[in-house]
CSV table of C-alpha atoms in Angstrom, one decimal:
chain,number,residue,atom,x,y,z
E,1,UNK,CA,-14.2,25.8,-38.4
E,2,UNK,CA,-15.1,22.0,-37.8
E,3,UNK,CA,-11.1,21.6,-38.2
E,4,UNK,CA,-9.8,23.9,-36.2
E,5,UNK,CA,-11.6,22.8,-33.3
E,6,UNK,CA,-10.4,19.8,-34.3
E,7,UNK,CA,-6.9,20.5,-34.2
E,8,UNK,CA,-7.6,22.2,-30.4
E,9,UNK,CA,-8.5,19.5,-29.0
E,10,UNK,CA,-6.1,16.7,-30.4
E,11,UNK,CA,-3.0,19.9,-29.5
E,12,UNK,CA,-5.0,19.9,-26.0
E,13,UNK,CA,-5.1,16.3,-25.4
E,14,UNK,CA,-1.7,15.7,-26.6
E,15,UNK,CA,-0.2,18.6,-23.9
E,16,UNK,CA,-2.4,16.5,-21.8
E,17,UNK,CA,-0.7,13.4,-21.7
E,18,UNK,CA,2.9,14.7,-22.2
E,19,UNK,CA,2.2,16.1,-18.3
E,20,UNK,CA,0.7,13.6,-17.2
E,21,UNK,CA,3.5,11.0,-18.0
E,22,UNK,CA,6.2,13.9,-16.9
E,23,UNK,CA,4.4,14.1,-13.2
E,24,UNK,CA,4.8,9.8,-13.1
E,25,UNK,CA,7.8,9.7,-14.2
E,26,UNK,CA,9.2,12.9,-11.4
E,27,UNK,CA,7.2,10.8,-9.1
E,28,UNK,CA,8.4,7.3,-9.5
E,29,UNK,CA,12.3,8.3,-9.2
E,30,UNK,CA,11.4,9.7,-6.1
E,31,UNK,CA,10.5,6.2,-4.7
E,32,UNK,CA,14.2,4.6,-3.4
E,33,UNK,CA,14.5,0.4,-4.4
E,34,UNK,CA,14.4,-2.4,-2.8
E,35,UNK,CA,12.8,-6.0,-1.6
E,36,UNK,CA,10.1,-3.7,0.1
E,37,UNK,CA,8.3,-3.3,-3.1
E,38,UNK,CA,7.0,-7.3,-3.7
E,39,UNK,CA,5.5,-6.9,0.0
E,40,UNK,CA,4.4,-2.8,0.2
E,41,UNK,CA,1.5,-1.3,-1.8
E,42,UNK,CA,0.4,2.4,-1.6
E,43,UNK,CA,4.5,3.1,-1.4
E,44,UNK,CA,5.2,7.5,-1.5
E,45,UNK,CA,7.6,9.7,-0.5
E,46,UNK,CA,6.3,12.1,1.7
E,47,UNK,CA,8.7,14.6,3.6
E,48,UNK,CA,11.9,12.3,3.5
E,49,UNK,CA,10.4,9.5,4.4
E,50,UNK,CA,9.1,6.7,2.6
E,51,UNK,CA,5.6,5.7,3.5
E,52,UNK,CA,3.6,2.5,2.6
E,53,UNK,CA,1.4,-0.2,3.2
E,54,UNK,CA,3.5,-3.4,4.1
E,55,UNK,CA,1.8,-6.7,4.4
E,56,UNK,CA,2.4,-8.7,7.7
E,57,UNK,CA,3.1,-12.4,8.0
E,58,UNK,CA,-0.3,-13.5,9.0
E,59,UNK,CA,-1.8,-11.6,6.1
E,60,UNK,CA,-2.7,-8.1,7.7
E,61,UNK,CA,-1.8,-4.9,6.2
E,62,UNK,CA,0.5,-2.2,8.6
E,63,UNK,CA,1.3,1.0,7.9
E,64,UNK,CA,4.8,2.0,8.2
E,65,UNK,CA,7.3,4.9,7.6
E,66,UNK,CA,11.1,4.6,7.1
E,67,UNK,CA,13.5,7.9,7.2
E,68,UNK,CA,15.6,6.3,3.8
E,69,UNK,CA,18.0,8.6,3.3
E,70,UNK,CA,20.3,7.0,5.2
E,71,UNK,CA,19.9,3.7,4.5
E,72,UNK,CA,22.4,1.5,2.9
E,73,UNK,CA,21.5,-1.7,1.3
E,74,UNK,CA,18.3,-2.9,1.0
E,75,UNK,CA,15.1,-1.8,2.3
E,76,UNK,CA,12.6,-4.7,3.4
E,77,UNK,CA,9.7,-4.9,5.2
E,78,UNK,CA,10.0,-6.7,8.1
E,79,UNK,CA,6.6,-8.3,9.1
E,80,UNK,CA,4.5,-5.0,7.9
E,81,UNK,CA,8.2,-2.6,9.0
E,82,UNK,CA,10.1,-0.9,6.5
E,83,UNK,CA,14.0,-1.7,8.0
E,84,UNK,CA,16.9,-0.9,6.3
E,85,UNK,CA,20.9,-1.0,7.4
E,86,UNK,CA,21.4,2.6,8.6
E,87,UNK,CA,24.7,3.8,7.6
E,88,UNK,CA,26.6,6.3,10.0
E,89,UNK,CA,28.8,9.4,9.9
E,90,UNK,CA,31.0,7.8,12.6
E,91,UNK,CA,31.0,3.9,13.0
E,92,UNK,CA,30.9,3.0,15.9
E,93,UNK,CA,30.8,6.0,17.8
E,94,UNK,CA,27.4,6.8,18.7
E,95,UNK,CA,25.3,5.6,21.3
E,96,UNK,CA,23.1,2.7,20.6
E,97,UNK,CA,19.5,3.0,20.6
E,98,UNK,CA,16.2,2.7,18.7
E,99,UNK,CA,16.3,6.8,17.9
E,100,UNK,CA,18.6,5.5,15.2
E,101,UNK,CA,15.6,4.2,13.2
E,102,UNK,CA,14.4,7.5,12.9
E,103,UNK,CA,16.9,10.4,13.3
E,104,UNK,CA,20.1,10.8,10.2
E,105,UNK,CA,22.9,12.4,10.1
E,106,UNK,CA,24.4,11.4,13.4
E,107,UNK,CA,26.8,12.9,15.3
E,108,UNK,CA,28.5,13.4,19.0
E,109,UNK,CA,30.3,16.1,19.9
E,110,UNK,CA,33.0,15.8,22.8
C-alpha cells in the first residue's frame, strides 16, 4: 500500500512539473525581443500589447505599454517608454501623427 501511494505522488508531481514548465515556456515566446529587456522588469503580453515596468534615467520606475506587432527593429525603452520603429502598410502615405504609436495596420482610402 505504502508503494503505491508512493508511486501517486512521484506520477503526480512529475505531471506537475511537466505543466508547469509547458505554461513558461507558452508564456515566454509570447514576450517579442529586444534592448527593452536590460532596462524593463515585470514585461507581459497582455491583449497585443506588451506591458512592463521600464526604468527612467533618474532611477524611477514607469509603467508603459507598446502595441508590438508592428514594430520593426528593436524595441527600447526610451527613458521608462517602450518605442519601437513602426513599420507601415504604405510608406509614406499616411498622415503623420502620434496615433501612430498606438493604432496598426494603417491605411487611407481615397
Amino acid at each position: 500500500m505504502t508503494a503505491f501511494i508512493f508511486r501517486v505522488l512521484i506520477l503526480s508531481f512529475t505531471l506537475s512539473v511537466a505543466i508547469f514548465m509547458q505554461g513558461t515556456d507558452s508564456r515566454a515566446q509570447n514576450i517579442p525581443g529586444g534592448s527593452y529587456k536590460d532596462t524593463c522588469r515585470q514585461i507581459s503580453v497582455v491583449g497585443g500589447n506588451l506591458v512592463a515596468q521600464c526604468k527612467t534615467v533618474g532611477g524611477d520606475w514607469h509603467n508603459s505599454t507598446l502595441q508590438y506587432h508592428d514594430c520593426s527593429g528593436d524595441i527600447r525603452n526610451d527613458n521608462g517608454t517602450l518605442k519601437c520603429k513602426h513599420s507601415s502598410i504604405n510608406p509614406g502615405k499616411t498622415p503623420s501623427g502620434s496615433y501612430k504609436n498606438s493604432c496598426r495596420d494603417i491605411r487611407t482610402d481615397g
